[in-house]
Amino acid sequence: SGELWFTLPKITILIGFKFVELSTVDSTNNYATALIHGGQATHGAAIFAHEQTAGKGQRGKQWDSEKGSNIMLSVIVDTTPIQHLPPFLLSAATALACHQLFQSYALSETFIKWPNDIYWRDRKAGGILIENIYRGKEWQWAVIGMGININQIRFPEGRLRPVSLKQITGKTHTPTLLAKELCTYLEQQWQSLLDNRQEEILDAYQANLFKNGEQVRLKKENQLLETNILGITTEGYLRTQVTKQDKEQLFTVGEVEWMFDH
């Protein structure tokens, strides 16, 4: 009797296929990281919280968000297949996914402010915090934290002019549904990374870069720099041309801060 042999197709787990919804948590990034360290992580798992008691922002800052009003989402990705790429590309791909979601409702004037904030006009609509997990030198996992202002209309004093989708559109949206939609955009960008379409990602990022080709003021330590934004490098450096200097200057993440007039 002839035996039948067949191979099962490799099952692709889509980002957001596993969607965990929490009423409250200290931080979705902490929750996701604990899953990884506990050996319970699966690629593509998305952790959504209605409330965070200790949300994380860039460089140790806190991300404040009104309960039930916004997207607070962390996605776990298995970075083994992309560990030959500069980690900035994952950051750029994530920023593009957040940009696509926000732009599809705000309809215009949505930008990516280097390295990975989402801006509408000159106001902050969202931020991204990616925490990478290495074993030795191997980049094994990333926890992609995304916070996007959806329905909040009152913000704490002293924040850099935040803005929400509701303030722009006048409509109330459902954060969980938008978070699931964001997962589909992130999946598309993830596929681009897997297909080695780095140029495409960088081109799209530059096309939506906040103040690209414009003159801005950056602060480095105690020095104010008048500079023109030229774009970014594959490694994620900001390319600028300081006014009154001929040479191009590169800045790394955290090295400079943007100065706004308001």
mmCIF file of N, CA, C and O in Angstrom, residues 20-25 28 31 47-51:
data_model
loop_
_atom_site.group_PDB
_atom_site.id
_atom_site.type_symbol
_atom_site.label_atom_id
_atom_site.label_comp_id
_atom_site.label_asym_id
_atom_site.label_seq_id
_atom_site.Cartn_x
_atom_site.Cartn_y
_atom_site.Cartn_z
ATOM 1 N N VAL A 20 -5.153 40.395 23.950
ATOM 2 C CA VAL A 20 -5.458 40.347 25.385
ATOM 3 C C VAL A 20 -5.919 41.731 25.821
ATOM 4 O O VAL A 20 -5.215 42.718 25.626
ATOM 5 N N GLU A 21 -7.109 41.778 26.410
ATOM 6 C CA GLU A 21 -7.668 43.061 26.836
ATOM 7 C C GLU A 21 -7.683 43.121 28.363
ATOM 8 O O GLU A 21 -8.279 42.270 29.014
ATOM 9 N N LEU A 22 -6.991 44.112 28.922
ATOM 10 C CA LEU A 22 -6.895 44.247 30.380
ATOM 11 C C LEU A 22 -7.617 45.514 30.821
ATOM 12 O O LEU A 22 -7.531 46.544 30.152
ATOM 13 N N SER A 23 -8.330 45.428 31.958
ATOM 14 C CA SER A 23 -8.997 46.645 32.424
ATOM 15 C C SER A 23 -7.974 47.615 33.001
ATOM 16 O O SER A 23 -8.025 48.808 32.759
ATOM 17 N N THR A 24 -6.992 47.079 33.744
ATOM 18 C CA THR A 24 -5.945 47.950 34.278
ATOM 19 C C THR A 24 -4.643 47.165 34.447
ATOM 20 O O THR A 24 -4.674 45.962 34.686
ATOM 21 N N VAL A 25 -3.517 47.851 34.294
ATOM 22 C CA VAL A 25 -2.199 47.220 34.394
ATOM 23 C C VAL A 25 -1.188 48.321 34.699
ATOM 24 O O VAL A 25 -1.468 49.500 34.423
ATOM 25 N N THR A 28 1.569 48.063 29.844
ATOM 26 C CA THR A 28 1.405 46.936 28.906
ATOM 27 C C THR A 28 2.769 46.385 28.497
ATOM 28 O O THR A 28 2.918 45.186 28.275
ATOM 29 N N TYR A 31 3.884 44.030 31.211
ATOM 30 C CA TYR A 31 3.085 42.800 31.138
ATOM 31 C C TYR A 31 3.631 41.884 30.035
ATOM 32 O O TYR A 31 3.833 40.687 30.234
ATOM 33 N N ILE A 47 -1.254 43.170 23.667
ATOM 34 C CA ILE A 47 -1.770 43.435 25.014
ATOM 35 C C ILE A 47 -2.349 44.844 25.022
ATOM 36 O O ILE A 47 -1.620 45.816 24.823
ATOM 37 N N PHE A 48 -3.648 44.938 25.264
ATOM 38 C CA PHE A 48 -4.335 46.239 25.267
ATOM 39 C C PHE A 48 -4.832 46.516 26.684
ATOM 40 O O PHE A 48 -5.382 45.635 27.336
ATOM 41 N N ALA A 49 -4.634 47.742 27.150
ATOM 42 C CA ALA A 49 -5.140 48.109 28.483
ATOM 43 C C ALA A 49 -6.037 49.338 28.394
ATOM 44 O O ALA A 49 -5.768 50.272 27.639
ATOM 45 N N HIS A 50 -7.116 49.306 29.180
ATOM 46 C CA HIS A 50 -7.999 50.479 29.274
ATOM 47 C C HIS A 50 -7.406 51.520 30.216
ATOM 48 O O HIS A 50 -7.711 52.699 30.111
ATOM 49 N N GLU A 51 -6.534 51.034 31.121
ATOM 50 C CA GLU A 51 -5.896 51.964 32.056
ATOM 51 C C GLU A 51 -4.491 51.455 32.377
ATOM 52 O O GLU A 51 -4.285 50.266 32.581
#
